[in-house]
mmCIF file of C-alpha atoms in Angstrom:
data_model
loop_
_atom_site.group_PDB
_atom_site.id
_atom_site.type_symbol
_atom_site.label_atom_id
_atom_site.label_comp_id
_atom_site.label_asym_id
_atom_site.label_seq_id
_atom_site.Cartn_x
_atom_site.Cartn_y
_atom_site.Cartn_z
ATOM 1 C CA MET Q 78 -2.946 17.455 -3.790
ATOM 2 C CA VAL Q 79 -3.382 19.178 -7.196
ATOM 3 C CA ARG Q 80 -6.530 18.098 -9.010
ATOM 4 C CA LYS Q 81 -6.228 17.739 -12.747
ATOM 5 C CA GLU Q 82 -8.486 19.702 -15.078
ATOM 6 C CA GLN Q 83 -11.829 17.983 -15.568
ATOM 7 C CA LEU Q 84 -11.953 16.681 -19.128
ATOM 8 C CA ARG Q 85 -14.855 17.539 -21.396
ATOM 9 C CA PRO Q 86 -16.021 14.127 -22.670
ATOM 10 C CA GLY Q 87 -15.439 13.910 -26.415
ATOM 11 C CA GLY Q 88 -13.112 16.924 -26.379
ATOM 12 C CA ARG Q 89 -9.663 16.760 -27.963
ATOM 13 C CA SER Q 90 -7.961 16.352 -24.626
ATOM 14 C CA ALA Q 91 -10.282 13.484 -23.653
ATOM 15 C CA ARG Q 92 -9.641 11.765 -27.004
ATOM 16 C CA VAL Q 93 -5.872 12.037 -26.503
ATOM 17 C CA GLN Q 94 -6.237 10.618 -23.004
ATOM 18 C CA ALA Q 95 -8.363 7.690 -24.186
ATOM 19 C CA SER Q 96 -5.892 6.900 -26.948
ATOM 20 C CA VAL Q 97 -2.899 7.078 -24.582
ATOM 21 C CA HIS Q 98 -4.610 4.886 -21.968
ATOM 22 C CA GLN Q 99 -5.439 2.329 -24.642
ATOM 23 C CA ALA Q 100 -1.826 2.372 -25.852
ATOM 24 C CA VAL Q 101 -0.563 1.720 -22.314
ATOM 25 C CA ARG Q 102 -3.003 -1.185 -21.815
ATOM 26 C CA ALA Q 103 -1.921 -2.683 -25.154
ATOM 27 C CA LEU Q 104 1.792 -2.338 -24.279
ATOM 28 C CA LEU Q 105 1.264 -3.816 -20.785
ATOM 29 C CA ALA Q 106 -0.307 -6.858 -22.441
ATOM 30 C CA ARG Q 107 2.746 -7.408 -24.670
ATOM 31 C CA HIS Q 108 5.721 -6.171 -22.588
ATOM 32 C CA ASP Q 109 7.188 -6.404 -19.151
ATOM 33 C CA ARG Q 110 6.139 -3.325 -17.169
ATOM 34 C CA ALA Q 111 9.758 -2.206 -16.604
ATOM 35 C CA GLU Q 112 10.420 -2.078 -20.389
ATOM 36 C CA ILE Q 113 7.705 0.469 -21.185
ATOM 37 C CA THR Q 114 8.813 4.049 -21.950
ATOM 38 C CA PHE Q 115 7.172 7.341 -22.961
ATOM 39 C CA PRO Q 116 8.540 7.069 -26.564
ATOM 40 C CA MET Q 117 7.024 3.546 -26.923
ATOM 41 C CA ILE Q 118 3.662 4.793 -25.654
ATOM 42 C CA ALA Q 119 3.797 7.834 -27.954
ATOM 43 C CA THR Q 120 4.399 5.611 -31.002
ATOM 44 C CA GLU Q 121 1.610 3.211 -30.022
ATOM 45 C CA ALA Q 122 -0.851 6.065 -29.348
ATOM 46 C CA GLY Q 123 0.110 8.147 -32.380
ATOM 47 C CA VAL Q 124 0.998 11.232 -30.328
ATOM 48 C CA THR Q 125 4.325 13.020 -29.742
ATOM 49 C CA PRO Q 126 6.393 12.148 -26.675
ATOM 50 C CA SER Q 127 6.221 15.827 -25.669
ATOM 51 C CA THR Q 128 2.433 15.472 -25.347
ATOM 52 C CA LEU Q 129 3.039 12.765 -22.750
ATOM 53 C CA TYR Q 130 5.741 14.698 -20.879
ATOM 54 C CA ARG Q 131 3.575 17.839 -20.841
ATOM 55 C CA ARG Q 132 0.495 16.082 -19.560
ATOM 56 C CA TRP Q 133 1.879 13.438 -17.184
ATOM 57 C CA GLY Q 134 5.411 14.650 -16.398
ATOM 58 C CA GLU Q 135 6.559 11.189 -15.361
ATOM 59 C CA LEU Q 136 5.804 7.680 -16.544
ATOM 60 C CA SER Q 137 4.751 6.607 -13.038
ATOM 61 C CA GLU Q 138 1.991 9.240 -13.095
ATOM 62 C CA LEU Q 139 0.573 7.926 -16.385
ATOM 63 C CA LEU Q 140 0.792 4.280 -15.236
ATOM 64 C CA ALA Q 141 -1.022 5.242 -12.024
ATOM 65 C CA ASP Q 142 -3.783 6.953 -14.055
ATOM 66 C CA VAL Q 143 -4.230 3.857 -16.220
ATOM 67 C CA ALA Q 144 -4.200 1.567 -13.170
ATOM 68 C CA VAL Q 145 -6.836 3.484 -11.245
ATOM 69 C CA GLU Q 146 -9.071 3.585 -14.336
ATOM 70 C CA ARG Q 147 -8.847 -0.215 -14.509
ATOM 71 C CA LEU Q 148 -9.674 -0.499 -10.799
ATOM 72 C CA ARG Q 149 -12.932 1.442 -11.315
ATOM 73 C CA PRO Q 150 -15.776 -1.025 -10.718
ATOM 74 C CA ASP Q 151 -17.807 -1.966 -13.822
ATOM 75 C CA THR Q 152 -21.018 -2.773 -11.974
ATOM 76 C CA PRO Q 153 -22.635 -1.910 -8.639
ATOM 77 C CA PRO Q 154 -22.165 -4.502 -5.858
ATOM 78 C CA THR Q 155 -24.578 -7.466 -6.045
ATOM 79 C CA ASP Q 156 -27.787 -7.158 -4.018
ATOM 80 C CA THR Q 157 -28.107 -10.376 -1.991
ATOM 81 C CA GLY Q 158 -30.976 -9.203 0.221
ATOM 82 C CA THR Q 159 -28.971 -8.568 3.414
ATOM 83 C CA LEU Q 160 -26.113 -6.262 4.377
ATOM 84 C CA ARG Q 161 -24.062 -9.229 5.571
ATOM 85 C CA GLY Q 162 -24.544 -11.044 2.279
ATOM 86 C CA ASP Q 163 -23.828 -7.903 0.234
ATOM 87 C CA LEU Q 164 -20.639 -7.213 2.189
ATOM 88 C CA GLU Q 165 -19.381 -10.777 1.944
ATOM 89 C CA ALA Q 166 -20.031 -10.939 -1.799
ATOM 90 C CA TRP Q 167 -18.481 -7.574 -2.515
ATOM 91 C CA ALA Q 168 -15.443 -8.095 -0.260
ATOM 92 C CA GLU Q 169 -14.811 -11.466 -1.952
ATOM 93 C CA GLN Q 170 -14.985 -9.809 -5.369
ATOM 94 C CA ILE Q 171 -12.580 -7.013 -4.398
ATOM 95 C CA ALA Q 172 -10.199 -9.513 -2.759
ATOM 96 C CA ASP Q 173 -10.176 -11.651 -5.924
ATOM 97 C CA GLU Q 174 -9.626 -8.675 -8.222
ATOM 98 C CA TYR Q 175 -6.958 -6.923 -6.148
ATOM 99 C CA ALA Q 176 -5.032 -10.111 -5.289
ATOM 100 C CA SER Q 177 -4.816 -11.244 -8.939
ATOM 101 C CA THR Q 178 -1.455 -10.667 -10.630
ATOM 102 C CA PRO Q 179 -2.748 -7.721 -12.719
ATOM 103 C CA GLY Q 180 -4.664 -6.427 -9.690
ATOM 104 C CA GLN Q 181 -1.533 -6.360 -7.527
ATOM 105 C CA ALA Q 182 0.409 -4.628 -10.309
ATOM 106 C CA MET Q 183 -2.343 -1.995 -10.592
ATOM 107 C CA LEU Q 184 -2.385 -1.390 -6.822
ATOM 108 C CA ARG Q 185 1.389 -0.926 -6.838
ATOM 109 C CA ASP Q 186 1.189 1.441 -9.820
ATOM 110 C CA VAL Q 187 -1.506 3.444 -8.029
ATOM 111 C CA LEU Q 188 0.712 3.712 -4.928
ATOM 112 C CA ALA Q 189 3.970 4.318 -6.853
ATOM 113 C CA ALA Q 190 6.560 6.439 -5.101
ATOM 114 C CA ASN Q 191 6.595 9.084 -7.831
ATOM 115 C CA ALA Q 192 2.856 9.331 -8.462
ATOM 116 C CA SER Q 193 0.890 12.291 -7.099
ATOM 117 C CA GLY Q 194 -1.213 10.355 -4.598
ATOM 118 C CA GLU Q 195 -4.358 11.449 -6.379
ATOM 119 C CA GLN Q 196 -4.868 7.993 -7.911
ATOM 120 C CA ALA Q 197 -4.596 6.282 -4.507
ATOM 121 C CA PHE Q 198 -7.207 8.708 -3.197
ATOM 122 C CA GLN Q 199 -9.473 7.933 -6.159
ATOM 123 C CA CYS Q 200 -9.070 4.207 -5.537
ATOM 124 C CA CYS Q 201 -10.382 4.748 -2.011
ATOM 125 C CA VAL Q 202 -13.283 6.819 -3.428
ATOM 126 C CA TYR Q 203 -14.403 3.797 -5.491
ATOM 127 C CA LEU Q 204 -14.460 1.627 -2.367
ATOM 128 C CA ARG Q 205 -16.345 4.308 -0.407
ATOM 129 C CA GLU Q 206 -18.960 4.717 -3.144
ATOM 130 C CA ALA Q 207 -19.664 0.978 -3.136
ATOM 131 C CA LEU Q 208 -19.896 0.915 0.684
ATOM 132 C CA ASP Q 209 -22.223 3.950 0.592
ATOM 133 C CA THR Q 210 -24.445 1.976 -1.801
ATOM 134 C CA LEU Q 211 -24.484 -1.024 0.578
ATOM 135 C CA THR Q 212 -25.244 1.244 3.552
ATOM 136 C CA LEU Q 213 -28.114 2.949 1.722
ATOM 137 C CA ARG Q 214 -29.582 -0.418 0.705
ATOM 138 C CA ALA Q 215 -29.331 -1.610 4.315
ATOM 139 C CA GLN Q 216 -31.168 1.508 5.518
ATOM 140 C CA LEU Q 217 -33.933 1.000 2.925
ATOM 141 C CA ARG Q 218 -34.351 -2.571 4.192
ATOM 142 C CA GLY Q 219 -34.528 -1.324 7.792
ATOM 143 C CA GLU Q 220 -31.145 -2.916 8.649
ATOM 144 C CA PHE Q 221 -28.617 -1.052 10.742
ATOM 145 C CA SER Q 222 -25.200 -0.463 9.128
ATOM 146 C CA PRO Q 223 -22.032 0.523 10.982
ATOM 147 C CA GLY Q 224 -21.366 2.993 8.136
ATOM 148 C CA THR Q 225 -18.805 3.386 5.402
ATOM 149 C CA GLU Q 226 -15.793 4.469 7.511
ATOM 150 C CA SER Q 227 -16.172 1.522 9.921
ATOM 151 C CA LEU Q 228 -16.483 -0.866 6.997
ATOM 152 C CA ILE Q 229 -13.350 0.608 5.362
ATOM 153 C CA ASP Q 230 -11.429 0.041 8.618
ATOM 154 C CA GLY Q 231 -12.921 -3.318 9.524
ATOM 155 C CA VAL Q 232 -13.254 -5.076 6.170
ATOM 156 C CA MET Q 233 -11.484 -3.363 3.256
ATOM 157 C CA ALA Q 234 -8.292 -2.196 5.021
ATOM 158 C CA PRO Q 235 -7.301 -5.662 6.339
ATOM 159 C CA ILE Q 236 -7.978 -7.276 2.947
ATOM 160 C CA ILE Q 237 -5.911 -4.686 1.072
ATOM 161 C CA TYR Q 238 -3.148 -4.592 3.713
ATOM 162 C CA ARG Q 239 -2.688 -8.359 3.409
ATOM 163 C CA ILE Q 240 -2.643 -8.253 -0.393
ATOM 164 C CA LEU Q 241 -0.092 -5.411 -0.440
ATOM 165 C CA PHE Q 242 2.261 -6.561 2.315
ATOM 166 C CA LEU Q 243 1.881 -10.343 2.187
ATOM 167 C CA GLY Q 244 1.054 -10.764 -1.506
ATOM 168 C CA ALA Q 245 -1.992 -12.896 -0.701
ATOM 169 C CA ARG Q 246 -5.654 -12.270 0.038
ATOM 170 C CA PRO Q 247 -7.296 -13.517 3.225
ATOM 171 C CA ASP Q 248 -9.287 -16.722 2.554
ATOM 172 C CA GLU Q 249 -13.091 -16.864 2.486
ATOM 173 C CA ALA Q 250 -13.392 -17.804 6.185
ATOM 174 C CA HIS Q 251 -11.188 -14.851 7.111
ATOM 175 C CA VAL Q 252 -13.289 -12.455 4.990
ATOM 176 C CA LYS Q 253 -16.486 -13.762 6.633
ATOM 177 C CA ALA Q 254 -14.898 -13.254 10.068
ATOM 178 C CA LEU Q 255 -13.958 -9.649 9.177
ATOM 179 C CA VAL Q 256 -17.533 -8.951 8.052
ATOM 180 C CA SER Q 257 -18.957 -10.554 11.222
ATOM 181 C CA LYS Q 258 -16.675 -8.502 13.424
ATOM 182 C CA ALA Q 259 -17.539 -5.275 11.546
ATOM 183 C CA LEU Q 260 -21.274 -5.987 12.008
ATOM 184 C CA HIS Q 261 -20.860 -7.345 15.558
ATOM 185 C CA GLY Q 262 -23.360 -6.028 18.074
ATOM 186 C CA LEU Q 263 -25.263 -4.129 15.379
ATOM 187 C CA ALA Q 264 -28.275 -6.409 15.021
ATOM 188 C CA MET T 258 9.470 -15.084 -3.278
ATOM 189 C CA VAL T 259 13.209 -15.576 -3.558
ATOM 190 C CA ARG T 260 15.056 -14.994 -0.284
ATOM 191 C CA LYS T 261 18.427 -13.301 -0.577
ATOM 192 C CA GLU T 262 21.543 -14.928 0.805
ATOM 193 C CA GLN T 263 21.951 -14.271 4.527
ATOM 194 C CA LEU T 264 24.883 -11.921 5.003
ATOM 195 C CA ARG T 265 27.705 -12.816 7.384
ATOM 196 C CA PRO T 266 27.969 -9.703 9.594
ATOM 197 C CA GLY T 267 31.339 -8.032 9.013
ATOM 198 C CA GLY T 268 31.919 -10.036 5.805
ATOM 199 C CA ARG T 269 32.887 -8.287 2.569
ATOM 200 C CA SER T 270 29.362 -8.542 1.202
ATOM 201 C CA ALA T 271 27.890 -7.053 4.386
ATOM 202 C CA ARG T 272 30.394 -4.184 4.270
ATOM 203 C CA VAL T 273 29.470 -3.419 0.642
ATOM 204 C CA GLN T 274 25.794 -3.476 1.568
ATOM 205 C CA ALA T 275 26.308 -1.125 4.519
ATOM 206 C CA SER T 276 28.281 1.291 2.374
ATOM 207 C CA VAL T 277 25.689 1.237 -0.420
ATOM 208 C CA HIS T 278 22.798 1.748 2.016
ATOM 209 C CA GLN T 279 24.612 4.675 3.576
ATOM 210 C CA ALA T 280 25.263 6.188 0.128
ATOM 211 C CA VAL T 281 21.547 5.927 -0.733
ATOM 212 C CA ARG T 282 20.520 7.570 2.561
ATOM 213 C CA ALA T 283 23.024 10.394 1.965
ATOM 214 C CA LEU T 284 21.787 10.934 -1.613
ATOM 215 C CA LEU T 285 18.127 10.875 -0.524
ATOM 216 C CA ALA T 286 18.949 13.657 1.947
ATOM 217 C CA ARG T 287 20.427 15.843 -0.820
ATOM 218 C CA HIS T 288 18.439 14.966 -3.959
ATOM 219 C CA ASP T 289 14.919 14.445 -5.184
ATOM 220 C CA ARG T 290 14.199 10.715 -5.182
ATOM 221 C CA ALA T 291 13.486 10.650 -8.942
ATOM 222 C CA GLU T 292 16.973 12.039 -9.716
ATOM 223 C CA ILE T 293 18.915 9.210 -8.045
ATOM 224 C CA THR T 294 20.587 6.654 -10.333
ATOM 225 C CA PHE T 295 22.817 3.572 -9.938
ATOM 226 C CA PRO T 296 25.919 5.452 -11.218
ATOM 227 C CA MET T 297 25.372 8.233 -8.629
ATOM 228 C CA ILE T 298 25.048 5.662 -5.849
ATOM 229 C CA ALA T 299 28.146 3.792 -7.065
ATOM 230 C CA THR T 300 30.234 6.999 -6.981
ATOM 231 C CA GLU T 301 28.958 7.935 -3.514
ATOM 232 C CA ALA T 302 29.558 4.407 -2.138
ATOM 233 C CA GLY T 303 32.918 3.888 -3.857
ATOM 234 C CA VAL T 304 31.810 0.724 -5.681
ATOM 235 C CA THR T 305 31.367 -0.019 -9.382
ATOM 236 C CA PRO T 306 27.914 0.336 -10.948
ATOM 237 C CA SER T 307 28.152 -3.320 -11.995
ATOM 238 C CA THR T 308 28.284 -4.308 -8.313
ATOM 239 C CA LEU T 309 24.908 -2.611 -7.890
ATOM 240 C CA TYR T 310 23.379 -4.125 -11.040
ATOM 241 C CA ARG T 311 24.617 -7.591 -10.067
ATOM 242 C CA ARG T 312 23.310 -7.438 -6.547
ATOM 243 C CA TRP T 313 20.056 -5.468 -6.857
ATOM 244 C CA GLY T 314 19.189 -5.735 -10.562
ATOM 245 C CA GLU T 315 16.970 -2.654 -10.431
ATOM 246 C CA LEU T 316 17.108 0.641 -8.577
ATOM 247 C CA SER T 317 13.622 0.062 -7.121
ATOM 248 C CA GLU T 318 14.890 -3.118 -5.420
ATOM 249 C CA LEU T 319 17.769 -1.248 -3.741
ATOM 250 C CA LEU T 320 15.514 1.653 -2.683
ATOM 251 C CA ALA T 321 13.063 -0.858 -1.202
ATOM 252 C CA ASP T 322 15.905 -2.542 0.754
ATOM 253 C CA VAL T 323 17.033 0.800 2.166
ATOM 254 C CA ALA T 324 13.454 1.803 3.001
ATOM 255 C CA VAL T 325 12.621 -1.397 4.873
ATOM 256 C CA GLU T 326 15.853 -1.125 6.847
ATOM 257 C CA ARG T 327 14.818 2.374 7.931
ATOM 258 C CA LEU T 328 11.354 1.104 8.936
ATOM 259 C CA ARG T 329 12.908 -1.468 11.298
ATOM 260 C CA PRO T 330 11.995 -0.351 14.846
ATOM 261 C CA ASP T 331 14.910 0.905 16.971
ATOM 262 C CA THR T 332 13.386 -0.012 20.315
ATOM 263 C CA PRO T 333 10.772 -2.432 21.654
ATOM 264 C CA PRO T 334 7.292 -0.918 22.181
ATOM 265 C CA THR T 335 6.883 1.023 25.455
ATOM 266 C CA ASP T 336 5.532 -0.957 28.434
ATOM 267 C CA THR T 337 2.681 1.114 29.889
ATOM 268 C CA GLY T 338 1.381 -1.567 32.247
ATOM 269 C CA THR T 339 -1.720 -2.598 30.254
ATOM 270 C CA LEU T 340 -2.321 -4.089 26.811
ATOM 271 C CA ARG T 341 -4.655 -1.222 25.924
ATOM 272 C CA GLY T 342 -2.041 1.355 26.915
ATOM 273 C CA ASP T 343 0.742 -0.491 25.100
ATOM 274 C CA LEU T 344 -1.353 -0.790 21.927
ATOM 275 C CA GLU T 345 -2.418 2.841 21.955
ATOM 276 C CA ALA T 346 1.145 4.069 22.507
ATOM 277 C CA TRP T 347 2.640 1.797 19.884
ATOM 278 C CA ALA T 348 -0.071 2.452 17.273
ATOM 279 C CA GLU T 349 0.374 6.218 17.784
ATOM 280 C CA GLN T 350 4.125 5.861 17.273
ATOM 281 C CA ILE T 351 3.746 3.799 14.071
ATOM 282 C CA ALA T 352 1.078 6.197 12.763
ATOM 283 C CA ASP T 353 3.384 9.176 13.360
ATOM 284 C CA GLU T 354 6.386 7.506 11.754
ATOM 285 C CA TYR T 355 4.610 6.077 8.717
ATOM 286 C CA ALA T 356 2.545 9.212 8.032
ATOM 287 C CA SER T 357 5.574 11.531 8.099
ATOM 288 C CA THR T 358 6.852 12.640 4.687
ATOM 289 C CA PRO T 359 9.921 10.331 4.819
ATOM 290 C CA GLY T 360 7.751 7.547 6.277
ATOM 291 C CA GLN T 361 5.295 7.740 3.382
ATOM 292 C CA ALA T 362 8.166 7.749 0.877
ATOM 293 C CA MET T 363 9.650 4.639 2.561
ATOM 294 C CA LEU T 364 6.300 2.812 2.503
ATOM 295 C CA ARG T 365 5.912 3.589 -1.195
ATOM 296 C CA ASP T 366 9.484 2.444 -1.915
ATOM 297 C CA VAL T 367 8.810 -0.790 -0.019
ATOM 298 C CA LEU T 368 5.682 -1.388 -2.104
ATOM 299 C CA ALA T 369 7.206 -0.263 -5.424
ATOM 300 C CA ALA T 370 5.848 -1.933 -8.538
ATOM 301 C CA ASN T 371 9.227 -3.342 -9.547
ATOM 302 C CA ALA T 372 10.431 -4.522 -6.131
ATOM 303 C CA SER T 373 10.361 -8.222 -5.252
ATOM 304 C CA GLY T 374 7.712 -8.027 -2.546
ATOM 305 C CA GLU T 375 10.202 -9.342 -0.012
ATOM 306 C CA GLN T 376 10.620 -5.913 1.597
ATOM 307 C CA ALA T 377 6.854 -5.477 2.016
ATOM 308 C CA PHE T 378 6.763 -8.895 3.681
ATOM 309 C CA GLN T 379 9.623 -7.893 6.002
ATOM 310 C CA CYS T 380 7.822 -4.682 6.919
ATOM 311 C CA CYS T 381 4.860 -6.784 8.062
ATOM 312 C CA VAL T 382 7.266 -9.031 10.032
ATOM 313 C CA TYR T 383 8.414 -5.993 12.060
ATOM 314 C CA LEU T 384 4.808 -5.149 12.956
ATOM 315 C CA ARG T 385 4.073 -8.772 13.868
ATOM 316 C CA GLU T 386 7.144 -9.020 16.112
ATOM 317 C CA ALA T 387 6.073 -5.930 18.053
ATOM 318 C CA LEU T 388 2.506 -7.262 18.396
ATOM 319 C CA ASP T 389 3.869 -10.639 19.548
ATOM 320 C CA THR T 390 5.810 -8.756 22.242
ATOM 321 C CA LEU T 391 2.650 -6.932 23.371
ATOM 322 C CA THR T 392 0.673 -10.194 23.404
ATOM 323 C CA LEU T 393 3.334 -11.974 25.467
ATOM 324 C CA ARG T 394 3.454 -9.092 27.957
ATOM 325 C CA ALA T 395 -0.349 -9.187 28.248
ATOM 326 C CA GLN T 396 -0.246 -12.936 28.949
ATOM 327 C CA LEU T 397 2.428 -12.476 31.639
ATOM 328 C CA ARG T 398 0.188 -9.858 33.281
ATOM 329 C CA GLY T 399 -2.773 -12.245 33.113
ATOM 330 C CA GLU T 400 -4.562 -10.090 30.515
ATOM 331 C CA PHE T 401 -6.318 -11.665 27.568
ATOM 332 C CA SER T 402 -5.101 -10.569 24.109
ATOM 333 C CA PRO T 403 -6.991 -11.074 20.851
ATOM 334 C CA GLY T 404 -3.660 -12.085 19.290
ATOM 335 C CA THR T 405 -1.328 -10.700 16.663
ATOM 336 C CA GLU T 406 -3.404 -11.452 13.535
ATOM 337 C CA SER T 407 -6.530 -9.785 14.971
ATOM 338 C CA LEU T 408 -4.486 -6.762 15.981
ATOM 339 C CA ILE T 409 -2.938 -6.525 12.501
ATOM 340 C CA ASP T 410 -6.454 -6.553 10.981
ATOM 341 C CA GLY T 411 -8.126 -4.346 13.551
ATOM 342 C CA VAL T 412 -5.473 -1.735 14.358
ATOM 343 C CA MET T 413 -2.459 -1.717 12.032
ATOM 344 C CA ALA T 414 -4.214 -2.353 8.678
ATOM 345 C CA PRO T 415 -6.672 0.569 8.986
ATOM 346 C CA ILE T 416 -3.885 2.957 10.057
ATOM 347 C CA ILE T 417 -1.623 1.945 7.183
ATOM 348 C CA TYR T 418 -4.465 1.812 4.632
ATOM 349 C CA ARG T 419 -5.431 5.411 5.478
ATOM 350 C CA ILE T 420 -1.825 6.622 5.286
ATOM 351 C CA LEU T 421 -1.259 4.916 1.919
ATOM 352 C CA PHE T 422 -4.539 5.719 0.178
ATOM 353 C CA LEU T 423 -5.551 8.995 1.833
ATOM 354 C CA GLY T 424 -2.089 10.385 2.636
ATOM 355 C CA ALA T 425 -3.079 11.043 6.253
ATOM 356 C CA ARG T 426 -3.065 9.103 9.493
ATOM 357 C CA PRO T 427 -6.205 8.606 11.565
ATOM 358 C CA ASP T 428 -6.289 11.052 14.515
ATOM 359 C CA GLU T 429 -5.724 10.013 18.132
ATOM 360 C CA ALA T 430 -9.445 9.498 18.855
ATOM 361 C CA HIS T 431 -9.717 7.256 15.793
ATOM 362 C CA VAL T 432 -6.669 5.200 16.890
ATOM 363 C CA LYS T 433 -8.168 4.794 20.381
ATOM 364 C CA ALA T 434 -11.451 3.656 18.825
ATOM 365 C CA LEU T 435 -9.635 1.053 16.679
ATOM 366 C CA VAL T 436 -7.842 -0.287 19.774
ATOM 367 C CA SER T 437 -11.104 -0.404 21.746
ATOM 368 C CA LYS T 438 -12.851 -2.262 18.961
ATOM 369 C CA ALA T 439 -9.974 -4.745 18.613
ATOM 370 C CA LEU T 440 -10.099 -5.438 22.378
ATOM 371 C CA HIS T 441 -13.921 -5.313 22.562
ATOM 372 C CA GLY T 442 -15.497 -8.055 24.583
ATOM 373 C CA LEU T 443 -12.099 -9.434 25.603
ATOM 374 C CA ALA T 444 -12.008 -8.243 29.216
#
């Protein structure tokens, strides 16, 4: 997987990126996703199409970049006082966001056949960072946590699998059962 | 989700479909996926492009149909004599197939942003049918099985999540641990 150059915040390249991302979000709000093209985005962003081709190569790569940026969490997961409560609240929030119509479109853009795979990886990094936060909180409270990888497998993977392949999130009882099973025997 | 007409095997429509699917598989073997177009497929299959537009609407829909057909299992899961053995063998096989380069491309085609979602649903049906078979075998042997939905959540979802988002399958020890956890406490 080729990592893109890190952008200097405020630099020219970062300003172009911000303007292009904003143009894509604006176009997605007004048009069907399949209608959007590099020339339309270039006009909306006030850059040349060749800037887009040079930087992103393919439309799917740019759409995946915009999607993963929108999937970045705005706030840390709520602190409810227990690991079980934190996990339930956070899993419910992710399930709601990812199962929404825009959420499903973003997930599919992130996983698009022609994208580099780097956005899908980044999407998983966001989930891991949140689970690391919950694990650290649990340790500070003296609670035992099964750890981030077990929680990815036991809670996040089933929720996201069901959204992707069945188009629907597991209900609240199902999410609670996943959390219980992931914490099972770890009192 | 709109279900497509059921095809009468051997009917004209089924013959067109078979010929188009074969043309797509042949083109995928010779060309980069991003280069393939409806006119190329029409030439290869000996049909008019309008046949393709009428039936599939968008290229992503046709590619998703071909991909899900290739993900259909050829054989029932191996009978090893125990549910644990059957699950380990079958999960290893799915992990190998889906994590291969063509397997990952098929999964991404099935989940493509512009596809109907019906192929992703069908892909999950294949996994469920195999797990139903394993559960039935376990019952006939007098073994207890946690059931298909628990096995989807506990074994298949984590494997597929890791392939999709991290581009790599869990290793054999990880697969064994997922199976153990899914069967845990169900002696």
